[in-house]
PDB file of C-alpha atoms in Angstrom:
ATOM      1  CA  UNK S   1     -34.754 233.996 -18.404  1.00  0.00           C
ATOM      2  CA  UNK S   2     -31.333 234.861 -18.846  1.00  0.00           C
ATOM      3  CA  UNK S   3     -30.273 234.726 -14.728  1.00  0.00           C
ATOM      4  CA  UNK S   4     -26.653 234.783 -14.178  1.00  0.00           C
ATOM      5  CA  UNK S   5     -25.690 231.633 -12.513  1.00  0.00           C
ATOM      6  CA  UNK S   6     -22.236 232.925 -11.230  1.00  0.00           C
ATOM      7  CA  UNK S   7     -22.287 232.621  -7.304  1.00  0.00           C
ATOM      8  CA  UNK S   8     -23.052 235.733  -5.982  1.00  0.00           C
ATOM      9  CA  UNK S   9     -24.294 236.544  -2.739  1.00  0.00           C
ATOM     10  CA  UNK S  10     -27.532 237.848  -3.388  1.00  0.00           C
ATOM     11  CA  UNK S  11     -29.820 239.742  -1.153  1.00  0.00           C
ATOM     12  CA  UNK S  12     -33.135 238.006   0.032  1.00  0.00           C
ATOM     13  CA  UNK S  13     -35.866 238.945  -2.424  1.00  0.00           C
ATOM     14  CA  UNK S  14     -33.446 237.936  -4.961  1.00  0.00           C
ATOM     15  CA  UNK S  15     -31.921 234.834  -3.422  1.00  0.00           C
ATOM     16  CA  UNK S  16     -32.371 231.916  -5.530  1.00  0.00           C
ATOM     17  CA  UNK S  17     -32.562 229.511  -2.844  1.00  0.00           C
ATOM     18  CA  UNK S  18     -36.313 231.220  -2.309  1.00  0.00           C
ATOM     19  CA  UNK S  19     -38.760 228.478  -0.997  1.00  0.00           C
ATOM     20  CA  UNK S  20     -40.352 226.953  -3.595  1.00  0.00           C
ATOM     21  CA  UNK S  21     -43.871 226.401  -1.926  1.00  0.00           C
ATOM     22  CA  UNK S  22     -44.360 230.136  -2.197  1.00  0.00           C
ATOM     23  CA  UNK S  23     -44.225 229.907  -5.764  1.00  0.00           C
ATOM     24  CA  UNK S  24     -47.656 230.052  -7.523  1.00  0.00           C
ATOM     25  CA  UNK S  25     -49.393 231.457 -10.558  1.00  0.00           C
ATOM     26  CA  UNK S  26     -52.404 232.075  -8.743  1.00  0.00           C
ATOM     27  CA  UNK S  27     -51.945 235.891  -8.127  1.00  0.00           C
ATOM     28  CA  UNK S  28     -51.404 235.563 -12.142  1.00  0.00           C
ATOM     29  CA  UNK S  29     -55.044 233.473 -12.626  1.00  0.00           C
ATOM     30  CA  UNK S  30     -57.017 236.090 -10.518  1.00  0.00           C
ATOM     31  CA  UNK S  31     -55.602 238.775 -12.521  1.00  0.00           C
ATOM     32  CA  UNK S  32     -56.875 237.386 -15.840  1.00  0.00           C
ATOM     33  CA  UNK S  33     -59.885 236.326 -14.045  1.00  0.00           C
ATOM     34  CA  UNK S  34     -60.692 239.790 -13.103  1.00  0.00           C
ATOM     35  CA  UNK S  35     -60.351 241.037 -16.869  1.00  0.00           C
ATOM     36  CA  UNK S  36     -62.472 237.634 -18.284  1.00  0.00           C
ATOM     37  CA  UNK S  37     -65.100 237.843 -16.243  1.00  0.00           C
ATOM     38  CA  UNK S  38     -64.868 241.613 -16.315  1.00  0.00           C
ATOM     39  CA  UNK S  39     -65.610 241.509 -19.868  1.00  0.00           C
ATOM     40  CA  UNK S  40     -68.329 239.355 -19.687  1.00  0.00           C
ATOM     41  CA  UNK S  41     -70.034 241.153 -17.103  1.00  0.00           C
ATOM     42  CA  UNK S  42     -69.887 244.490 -18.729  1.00  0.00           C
ATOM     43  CA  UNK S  43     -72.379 242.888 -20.980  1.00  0.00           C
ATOM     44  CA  UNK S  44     -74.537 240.833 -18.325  1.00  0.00           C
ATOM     45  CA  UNK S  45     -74.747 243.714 -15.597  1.00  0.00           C
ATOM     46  CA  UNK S  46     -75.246 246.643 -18.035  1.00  0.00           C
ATOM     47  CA  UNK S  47     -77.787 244.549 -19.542  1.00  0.00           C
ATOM     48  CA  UNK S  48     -79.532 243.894 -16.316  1.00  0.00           C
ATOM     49  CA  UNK S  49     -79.579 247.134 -15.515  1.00  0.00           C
ATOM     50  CA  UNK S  50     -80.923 248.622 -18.304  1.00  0.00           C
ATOM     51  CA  UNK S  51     -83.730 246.168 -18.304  1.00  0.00           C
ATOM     52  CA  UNK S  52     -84.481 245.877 -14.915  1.00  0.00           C
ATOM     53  CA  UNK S  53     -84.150 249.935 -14.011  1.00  0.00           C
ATOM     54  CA  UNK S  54     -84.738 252.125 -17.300  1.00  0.00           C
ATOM     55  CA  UNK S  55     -86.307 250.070 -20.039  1.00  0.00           C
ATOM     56  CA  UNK S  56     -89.653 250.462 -19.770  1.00  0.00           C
ATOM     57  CA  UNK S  57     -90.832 251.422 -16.564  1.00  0.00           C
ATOM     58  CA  UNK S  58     -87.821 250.376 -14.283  1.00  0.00           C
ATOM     59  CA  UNK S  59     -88.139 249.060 -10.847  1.00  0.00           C
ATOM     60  CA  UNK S  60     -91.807 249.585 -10.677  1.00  0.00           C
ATOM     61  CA  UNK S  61     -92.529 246.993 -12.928  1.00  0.00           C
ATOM     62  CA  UNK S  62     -91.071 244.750 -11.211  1.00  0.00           C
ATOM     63  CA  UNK S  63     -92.762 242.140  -9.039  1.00  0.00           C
ATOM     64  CA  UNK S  64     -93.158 237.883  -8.117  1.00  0.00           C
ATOM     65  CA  UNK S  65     -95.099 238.158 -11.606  1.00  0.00           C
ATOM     66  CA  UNK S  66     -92.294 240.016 -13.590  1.00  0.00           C
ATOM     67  CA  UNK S  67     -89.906 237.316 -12.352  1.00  0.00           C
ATOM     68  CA  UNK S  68     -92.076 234.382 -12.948  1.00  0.00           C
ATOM     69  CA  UNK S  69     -92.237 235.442 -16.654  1.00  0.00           C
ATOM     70  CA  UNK S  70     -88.445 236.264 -17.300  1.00  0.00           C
ATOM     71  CA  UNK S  71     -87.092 232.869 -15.222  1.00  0.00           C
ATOM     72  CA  UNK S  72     -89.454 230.812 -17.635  1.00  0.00           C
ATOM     73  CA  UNK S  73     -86.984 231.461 -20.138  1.00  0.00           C
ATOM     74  CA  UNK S  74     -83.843 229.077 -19.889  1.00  0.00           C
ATOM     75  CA  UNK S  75     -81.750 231.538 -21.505  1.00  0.00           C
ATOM     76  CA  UNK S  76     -82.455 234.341 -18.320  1.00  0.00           C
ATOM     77  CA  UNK S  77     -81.684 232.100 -15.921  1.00  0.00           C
ATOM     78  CA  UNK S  78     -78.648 231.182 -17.291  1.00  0.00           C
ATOM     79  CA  UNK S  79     -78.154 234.846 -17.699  1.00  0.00           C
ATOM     80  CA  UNK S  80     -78.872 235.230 -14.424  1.00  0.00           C
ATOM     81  CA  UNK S  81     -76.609 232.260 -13.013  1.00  0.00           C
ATOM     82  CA  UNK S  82     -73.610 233.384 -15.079  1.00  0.00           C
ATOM     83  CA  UNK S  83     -74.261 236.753 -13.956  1.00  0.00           C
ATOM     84  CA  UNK S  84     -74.587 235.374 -10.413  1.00  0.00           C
ATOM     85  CA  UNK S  85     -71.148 233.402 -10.110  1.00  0.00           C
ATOM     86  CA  UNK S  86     -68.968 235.808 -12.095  1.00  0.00           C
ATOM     87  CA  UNK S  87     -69.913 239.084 -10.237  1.00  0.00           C
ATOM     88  CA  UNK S  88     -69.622 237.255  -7.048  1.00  0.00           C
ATOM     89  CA  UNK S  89     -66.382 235.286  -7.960  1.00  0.00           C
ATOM     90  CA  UNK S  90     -65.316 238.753  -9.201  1.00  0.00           C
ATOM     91  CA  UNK S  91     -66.150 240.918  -6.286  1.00  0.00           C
ATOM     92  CA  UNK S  92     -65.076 238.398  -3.988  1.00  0.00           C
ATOM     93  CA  UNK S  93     -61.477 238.732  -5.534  1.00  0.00           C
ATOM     94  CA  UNK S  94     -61.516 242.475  -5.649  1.00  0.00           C
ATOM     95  CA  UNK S  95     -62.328 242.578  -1.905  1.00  0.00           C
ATOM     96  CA  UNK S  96     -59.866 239.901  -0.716  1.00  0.00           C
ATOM     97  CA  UNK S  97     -57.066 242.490  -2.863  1.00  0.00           C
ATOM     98  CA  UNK S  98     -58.662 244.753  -0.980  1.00  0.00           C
ATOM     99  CA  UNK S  99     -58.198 243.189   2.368  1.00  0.00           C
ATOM    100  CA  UNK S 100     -54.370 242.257   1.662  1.00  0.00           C
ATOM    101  CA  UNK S 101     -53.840 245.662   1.188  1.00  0.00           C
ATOM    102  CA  UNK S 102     -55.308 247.580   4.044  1.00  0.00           C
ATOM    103  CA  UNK S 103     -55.532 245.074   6.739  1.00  0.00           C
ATOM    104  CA  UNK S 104     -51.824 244.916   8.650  1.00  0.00           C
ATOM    105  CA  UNK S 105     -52.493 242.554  11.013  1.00  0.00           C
ATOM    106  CA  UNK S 106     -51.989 238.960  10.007  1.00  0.00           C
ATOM    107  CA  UNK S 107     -55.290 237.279  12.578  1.00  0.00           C
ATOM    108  CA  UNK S 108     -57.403 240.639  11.389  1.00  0.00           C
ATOM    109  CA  UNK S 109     -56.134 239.278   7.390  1.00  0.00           C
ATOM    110  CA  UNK S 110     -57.559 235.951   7.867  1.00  0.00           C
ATOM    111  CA  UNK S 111     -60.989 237.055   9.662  1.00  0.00           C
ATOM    112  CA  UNK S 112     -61.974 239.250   7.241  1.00  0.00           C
ATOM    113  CA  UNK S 113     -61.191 237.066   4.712  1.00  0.00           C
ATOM    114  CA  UNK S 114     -62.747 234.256   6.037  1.00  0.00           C
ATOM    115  CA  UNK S 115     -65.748 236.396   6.538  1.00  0.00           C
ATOM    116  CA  UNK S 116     -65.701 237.101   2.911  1.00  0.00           C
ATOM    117  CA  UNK S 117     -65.254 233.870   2.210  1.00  0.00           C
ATOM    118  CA  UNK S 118     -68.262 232.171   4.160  1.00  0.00           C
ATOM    119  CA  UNK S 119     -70.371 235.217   2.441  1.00  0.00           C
ATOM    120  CA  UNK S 120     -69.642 234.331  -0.878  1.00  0.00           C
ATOM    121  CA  UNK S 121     -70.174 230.469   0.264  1.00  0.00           C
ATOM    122  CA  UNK S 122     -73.300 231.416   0.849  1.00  0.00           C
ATOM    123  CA  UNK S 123     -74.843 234.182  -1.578  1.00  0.00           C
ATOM    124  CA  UNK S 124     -73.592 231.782  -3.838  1.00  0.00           C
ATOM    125  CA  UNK S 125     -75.173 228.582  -2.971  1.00  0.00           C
ATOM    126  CA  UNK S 126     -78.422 230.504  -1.920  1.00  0.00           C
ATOM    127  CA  UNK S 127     -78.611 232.257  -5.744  1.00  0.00           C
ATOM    128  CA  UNK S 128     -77.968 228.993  -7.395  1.00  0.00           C
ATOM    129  CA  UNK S 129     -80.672 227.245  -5.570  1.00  0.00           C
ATOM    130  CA  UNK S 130     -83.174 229.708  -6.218  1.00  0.00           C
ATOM    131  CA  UNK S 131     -82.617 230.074  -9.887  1.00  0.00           C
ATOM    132  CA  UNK S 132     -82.832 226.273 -10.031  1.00  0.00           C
ATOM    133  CA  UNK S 133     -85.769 225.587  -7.689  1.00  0.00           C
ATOM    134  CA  UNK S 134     -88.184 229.048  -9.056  1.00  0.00           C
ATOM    135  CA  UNK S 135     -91.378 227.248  -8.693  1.00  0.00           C
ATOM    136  CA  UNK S 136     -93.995 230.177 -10.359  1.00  0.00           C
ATOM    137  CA  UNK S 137     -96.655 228.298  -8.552  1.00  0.00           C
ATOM    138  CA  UNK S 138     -95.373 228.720  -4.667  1.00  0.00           C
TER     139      UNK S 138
ATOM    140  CA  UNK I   1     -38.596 255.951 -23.878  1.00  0.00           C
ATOM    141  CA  UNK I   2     -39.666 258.250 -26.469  1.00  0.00           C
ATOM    142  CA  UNK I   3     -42.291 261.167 -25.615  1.00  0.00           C
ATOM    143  CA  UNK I   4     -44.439 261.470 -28.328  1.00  0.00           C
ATOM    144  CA  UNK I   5     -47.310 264.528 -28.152  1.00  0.00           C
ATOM    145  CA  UNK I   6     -48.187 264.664 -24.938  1.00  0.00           C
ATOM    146  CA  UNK I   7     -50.403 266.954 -23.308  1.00  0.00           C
ATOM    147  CA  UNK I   8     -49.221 270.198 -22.291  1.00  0.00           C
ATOM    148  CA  UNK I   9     -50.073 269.359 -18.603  1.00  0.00           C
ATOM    149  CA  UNK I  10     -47.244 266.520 -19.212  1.00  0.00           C
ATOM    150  CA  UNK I  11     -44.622 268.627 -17.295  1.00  0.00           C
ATOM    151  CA  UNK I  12     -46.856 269.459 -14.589  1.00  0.00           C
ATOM    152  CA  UNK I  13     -47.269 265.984 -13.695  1.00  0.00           C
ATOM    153  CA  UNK I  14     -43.980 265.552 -12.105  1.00  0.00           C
ATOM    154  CA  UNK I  15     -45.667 267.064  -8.488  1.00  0.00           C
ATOM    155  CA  UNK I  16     -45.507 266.402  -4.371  1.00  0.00           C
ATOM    156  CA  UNK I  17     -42.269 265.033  -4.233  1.00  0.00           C
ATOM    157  CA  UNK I  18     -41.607 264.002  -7.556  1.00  0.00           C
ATOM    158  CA  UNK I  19     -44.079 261.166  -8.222  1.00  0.00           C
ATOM    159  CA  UNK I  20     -46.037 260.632 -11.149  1.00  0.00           C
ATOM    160  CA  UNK I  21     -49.054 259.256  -9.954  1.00  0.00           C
ATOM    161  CA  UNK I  22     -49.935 260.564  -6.579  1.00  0.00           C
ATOM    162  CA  UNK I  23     -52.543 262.907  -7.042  1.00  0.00           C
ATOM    163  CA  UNK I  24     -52.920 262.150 -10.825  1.00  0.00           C
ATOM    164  CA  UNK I  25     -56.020 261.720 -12.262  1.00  0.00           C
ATOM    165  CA  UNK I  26     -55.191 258.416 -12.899  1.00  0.00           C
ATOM    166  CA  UNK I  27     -54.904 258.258  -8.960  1.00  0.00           C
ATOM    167  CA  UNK I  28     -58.300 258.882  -8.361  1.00  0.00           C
ATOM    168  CA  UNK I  29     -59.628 257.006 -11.412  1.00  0.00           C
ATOM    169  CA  UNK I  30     -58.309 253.370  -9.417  1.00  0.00           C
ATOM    170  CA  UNK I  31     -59.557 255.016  -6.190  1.00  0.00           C
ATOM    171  CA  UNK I  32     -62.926 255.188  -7.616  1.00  0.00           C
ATOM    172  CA  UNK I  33     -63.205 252.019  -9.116  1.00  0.00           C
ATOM    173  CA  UNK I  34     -62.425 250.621  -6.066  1.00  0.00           C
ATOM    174  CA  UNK I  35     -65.090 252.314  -4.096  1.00  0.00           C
ATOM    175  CA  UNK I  36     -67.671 251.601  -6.858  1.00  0.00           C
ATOM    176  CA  UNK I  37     -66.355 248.072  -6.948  1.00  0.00           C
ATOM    177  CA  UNK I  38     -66.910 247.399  -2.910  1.00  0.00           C
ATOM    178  CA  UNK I  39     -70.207 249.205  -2.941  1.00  0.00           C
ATOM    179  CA  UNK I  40     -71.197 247.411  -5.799  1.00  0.00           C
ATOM    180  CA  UNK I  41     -70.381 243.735  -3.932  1.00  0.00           C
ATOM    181  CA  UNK I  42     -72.364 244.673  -1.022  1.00  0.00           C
ATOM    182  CA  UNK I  43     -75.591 245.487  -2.234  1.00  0.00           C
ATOM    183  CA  UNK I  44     -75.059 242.024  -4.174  1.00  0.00           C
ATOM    184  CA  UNK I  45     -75.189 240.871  -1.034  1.00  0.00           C
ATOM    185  CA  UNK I  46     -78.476 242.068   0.136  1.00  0.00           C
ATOM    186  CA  UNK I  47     -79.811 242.227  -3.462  1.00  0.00           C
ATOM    187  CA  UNK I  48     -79.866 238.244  -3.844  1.00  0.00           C
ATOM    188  CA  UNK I  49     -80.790 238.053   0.124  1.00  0.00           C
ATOM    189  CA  UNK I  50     -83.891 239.946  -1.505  1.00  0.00           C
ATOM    190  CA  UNK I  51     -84.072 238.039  -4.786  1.00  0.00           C
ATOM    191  CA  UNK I  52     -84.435 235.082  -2.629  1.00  0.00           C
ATOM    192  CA  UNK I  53     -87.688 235.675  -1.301  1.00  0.00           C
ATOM    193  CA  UNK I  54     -89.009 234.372  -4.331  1.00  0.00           C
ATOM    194  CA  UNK I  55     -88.805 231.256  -3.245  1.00  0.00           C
ATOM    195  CA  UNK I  56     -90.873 232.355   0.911  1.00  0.00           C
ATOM    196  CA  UNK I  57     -94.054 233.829  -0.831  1.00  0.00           C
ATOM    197  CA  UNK I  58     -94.577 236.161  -3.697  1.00  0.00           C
ATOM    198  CA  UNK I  59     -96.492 238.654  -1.421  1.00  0.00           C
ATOM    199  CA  UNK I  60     -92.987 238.542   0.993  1.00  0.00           C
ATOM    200  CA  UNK I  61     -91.199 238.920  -2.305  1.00  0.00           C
ATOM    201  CA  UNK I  62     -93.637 242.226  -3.851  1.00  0.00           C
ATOM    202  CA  UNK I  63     -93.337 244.017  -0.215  1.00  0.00           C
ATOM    203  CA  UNK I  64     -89.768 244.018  -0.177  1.00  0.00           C
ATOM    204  CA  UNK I  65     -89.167 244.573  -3.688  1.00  0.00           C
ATOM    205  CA  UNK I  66     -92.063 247.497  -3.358  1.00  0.00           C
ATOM    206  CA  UNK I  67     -89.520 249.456  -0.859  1.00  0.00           C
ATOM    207  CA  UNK I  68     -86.859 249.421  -4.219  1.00  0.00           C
ATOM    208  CA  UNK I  69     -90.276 251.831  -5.350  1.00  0.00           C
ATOM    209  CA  UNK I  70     -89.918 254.183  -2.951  1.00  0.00           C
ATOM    210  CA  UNK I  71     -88.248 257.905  -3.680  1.00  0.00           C
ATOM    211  CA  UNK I  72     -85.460 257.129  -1.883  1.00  0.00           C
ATOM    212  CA  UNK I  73     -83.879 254.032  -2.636  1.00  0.00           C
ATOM    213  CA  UNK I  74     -84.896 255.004  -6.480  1.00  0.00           C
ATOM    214  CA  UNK I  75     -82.441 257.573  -5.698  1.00  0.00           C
ATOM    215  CA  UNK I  76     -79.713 254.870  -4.439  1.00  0.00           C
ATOM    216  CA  UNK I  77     -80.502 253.104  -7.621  1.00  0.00           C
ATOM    217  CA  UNK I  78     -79.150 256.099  -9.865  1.00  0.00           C
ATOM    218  CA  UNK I  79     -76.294 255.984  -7.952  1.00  0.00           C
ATOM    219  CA  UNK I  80     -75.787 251.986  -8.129  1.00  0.00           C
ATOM    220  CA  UNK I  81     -76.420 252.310 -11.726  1.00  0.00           C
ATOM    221  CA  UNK I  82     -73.981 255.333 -11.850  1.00  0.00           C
ATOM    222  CA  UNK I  83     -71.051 253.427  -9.671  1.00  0.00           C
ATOM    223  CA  UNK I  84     -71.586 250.127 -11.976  1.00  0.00           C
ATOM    224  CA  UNK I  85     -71.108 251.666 -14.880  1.00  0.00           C
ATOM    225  CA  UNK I  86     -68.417 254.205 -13.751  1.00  0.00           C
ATOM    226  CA  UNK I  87     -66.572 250.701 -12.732  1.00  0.00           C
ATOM    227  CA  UNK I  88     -67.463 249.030 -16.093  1.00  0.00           C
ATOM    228  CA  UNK I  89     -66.253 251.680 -18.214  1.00  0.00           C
ATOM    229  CA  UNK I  90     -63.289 252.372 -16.505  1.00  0.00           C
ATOM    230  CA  UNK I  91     -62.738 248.450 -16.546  1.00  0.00           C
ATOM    231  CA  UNK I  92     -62.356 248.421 -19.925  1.00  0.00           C
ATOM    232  CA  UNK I  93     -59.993 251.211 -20.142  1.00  0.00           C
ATOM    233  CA  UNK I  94     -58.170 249.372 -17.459  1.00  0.00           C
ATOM    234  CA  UNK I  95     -58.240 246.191 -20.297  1.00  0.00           C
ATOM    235  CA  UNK I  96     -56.734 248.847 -22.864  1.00  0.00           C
ATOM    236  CA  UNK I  97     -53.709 249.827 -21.329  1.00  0.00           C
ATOM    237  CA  UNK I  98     -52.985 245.849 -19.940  1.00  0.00           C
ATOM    238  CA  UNK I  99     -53.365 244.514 -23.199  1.00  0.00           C
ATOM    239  CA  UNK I 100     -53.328 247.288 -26.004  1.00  0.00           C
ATOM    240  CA  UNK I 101     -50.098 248.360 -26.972  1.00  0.00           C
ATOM    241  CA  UNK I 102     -51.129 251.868 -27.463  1.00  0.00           C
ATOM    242  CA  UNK I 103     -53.410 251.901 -24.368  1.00  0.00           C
ATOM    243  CA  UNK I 104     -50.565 252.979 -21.979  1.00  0.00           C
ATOM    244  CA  UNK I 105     -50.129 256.054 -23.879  1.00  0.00           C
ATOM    245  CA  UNK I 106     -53.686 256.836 -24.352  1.00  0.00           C
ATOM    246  CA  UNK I 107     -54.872 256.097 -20.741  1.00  0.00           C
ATOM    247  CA  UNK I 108     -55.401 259.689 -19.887  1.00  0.00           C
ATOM    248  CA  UNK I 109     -57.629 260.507 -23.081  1.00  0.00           C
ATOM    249  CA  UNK I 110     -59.609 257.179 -22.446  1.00  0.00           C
ATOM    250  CA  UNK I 111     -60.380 258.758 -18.684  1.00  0.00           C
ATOM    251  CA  UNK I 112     -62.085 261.809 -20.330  1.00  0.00           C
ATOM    252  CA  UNK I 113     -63.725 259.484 -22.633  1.00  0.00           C
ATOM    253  CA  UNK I 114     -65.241 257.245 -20.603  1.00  0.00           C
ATOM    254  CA  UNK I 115     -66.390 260.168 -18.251  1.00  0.00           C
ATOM    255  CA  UNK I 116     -67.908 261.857 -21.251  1.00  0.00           C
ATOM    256  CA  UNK I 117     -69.403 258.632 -21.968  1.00  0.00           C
ATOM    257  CA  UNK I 118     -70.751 258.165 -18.377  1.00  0.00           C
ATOM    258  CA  UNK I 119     -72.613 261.603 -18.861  1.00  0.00           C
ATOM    259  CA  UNK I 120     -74.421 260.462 -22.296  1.00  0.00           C
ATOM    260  CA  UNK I 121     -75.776 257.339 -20.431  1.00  0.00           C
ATOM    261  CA  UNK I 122     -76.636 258.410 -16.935  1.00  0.00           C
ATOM    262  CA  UNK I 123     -78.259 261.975 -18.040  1.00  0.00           C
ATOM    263  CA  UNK I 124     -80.897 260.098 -20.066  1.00  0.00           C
ATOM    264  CA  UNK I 125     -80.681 257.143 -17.865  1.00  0.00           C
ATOM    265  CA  UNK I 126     -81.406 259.137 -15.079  1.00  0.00           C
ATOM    266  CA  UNK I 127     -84.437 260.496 -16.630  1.00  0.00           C
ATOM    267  CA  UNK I 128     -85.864 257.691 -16.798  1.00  0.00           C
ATOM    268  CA  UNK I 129     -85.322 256.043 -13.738  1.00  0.00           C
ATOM    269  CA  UNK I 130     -86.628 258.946 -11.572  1.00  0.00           C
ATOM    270  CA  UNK I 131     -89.637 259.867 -14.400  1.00  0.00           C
ATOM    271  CA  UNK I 132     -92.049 258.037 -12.280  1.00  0.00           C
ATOM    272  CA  UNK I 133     -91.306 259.015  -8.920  1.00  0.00           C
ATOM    273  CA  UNK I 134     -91.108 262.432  -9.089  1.00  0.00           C
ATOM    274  CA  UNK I 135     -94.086 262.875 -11.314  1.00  0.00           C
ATOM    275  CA  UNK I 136     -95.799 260.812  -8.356  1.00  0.00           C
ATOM    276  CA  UNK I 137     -94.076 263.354  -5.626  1.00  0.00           C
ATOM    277  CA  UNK I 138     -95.329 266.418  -7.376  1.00  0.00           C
ATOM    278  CA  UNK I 139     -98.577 265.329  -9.038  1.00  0.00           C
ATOM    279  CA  UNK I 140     -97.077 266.558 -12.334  1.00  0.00           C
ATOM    280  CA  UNK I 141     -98.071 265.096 -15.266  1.00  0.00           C
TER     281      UNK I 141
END
């Protein structure tokens, strides 16, 4: 970047002396996480949806049987676990942009978000563990 | 910057105090994918809160799962299925103009494609999520 170095007094935003622990590329990550996993779930959501709502009966096919038979295949659970941590690592983000942007008060900022947080703590650890531990036989 | 063919509506987007997005259809295009987007993350929520009775009993599991059945919440589920894919689509054209050069200047036509697309999908899709239910509600068929 091309900055002129001459010493001008700058105003604030612009002020080089700018702290440096406020500098991060993580507002960058999230936004290229949002399009990655975005991409990926276009294909792993549409795809559960068609097969779990309209293919073939829908939703009244569906019972403990139905999932018995599909999580006996490795490749649907993975499926299902990818599906599982990106929509939730996905939403998560949309909602805490969400948050930032419509909650003015800083303490109502970090309730809600910790609120989001502790959800997604726990749908997350809760889905993983029952993908992994499915026993067909309970 | 260059204006190449734009629509004829091009002028008229310069409205309500001289902005060119408030009120655009581009406006309510990120409006909408927001709402789909947080509607979408909560029934996550409760749908692997649901999913998760799997592992209590699978007659726990096949009651709960048999009120997804019912008329009404097969209603929700067109709408689910309509907000996901309203938010996938438009996702994608949100991809296109970040990262295809042309996609800026295409955005608009993209909108009316991906709504025309939305009809193709959730007119048939529709169909056939609702077949059963309302053949069951009438006694058709």
């Amino acid at each position: 970047m091309a900055e002129s170095t001459t010493a001008i007094a700058l105003d604030r935003p612009r002020s080089p002396r700018r702290p440096a622990a406020r500098r991060s590329n993580f507002e960058l990550y999230s936004w290229l996480f949002m399009r990655i996993s975005g991409l990926a779930l276009v294909v792993l959501v549409l795809g559960h949806l068609f097969i779990m709502n309209i293919l073939d009966g829908g939703v009244h096919r569906i019972n403990f049987a139905f999932v018995a038979g599909r999580w006996s295949s490795p490749f649907w659970q993975f499926w299902d676990l990818l599906m599982l941590w990106l929509a939730q690592l996905h939403g998560g983000n949309g909602l805490r942009t969400i948050i930032d942007d419509y909650a003015r008060k800083g303490s109502t900022r970090f309730w809600l978000k910790m609120l989001l947080y502790v959800s997604m703590a726990v749908i997350l650890v809760l889905g993983t563990l029952v993908i992994f531990t499915f026993d067909p036989n309970i | 910057m260059t204006t190449t063919a734009s629509p004829p509506t091009g002028a008229g987007n310069v409205r309500r105090g001289g902005t060119l997005y408030f009120g655009d259809p581009g406006m309510w295009s990120w409006v909408l994918h927001r709402i789909t987007g947080v509607l979408t993350f909560f029934f996550l929520f409760v749908h692997v809160l649901d999913t998760a009775l799997v592992r209590v009993s699978p007659s726990t599991y096949d009651e709960v799962i048999a009120s997804y059945k019912t008329p009404l919440v097969n209603l929700l589920e067109v709408g689910l299925v309509g907000a996901v894919l309203y938010h996938a689509l438009n996702g994608l054209r949100v991809m296109l103009v970040d990262f295809w050069s042309k996609g800026p200047r295409y955005q608009r036509q993209m909108l009316w494609g991906i709504v025309v697309i939305w009809l193709l999908v959730m007119i048939p899709g529709t169909y056939f999520m609702l077949e059963r239910t309302i053949s069951e509600l009438f006694g058709g068929a």
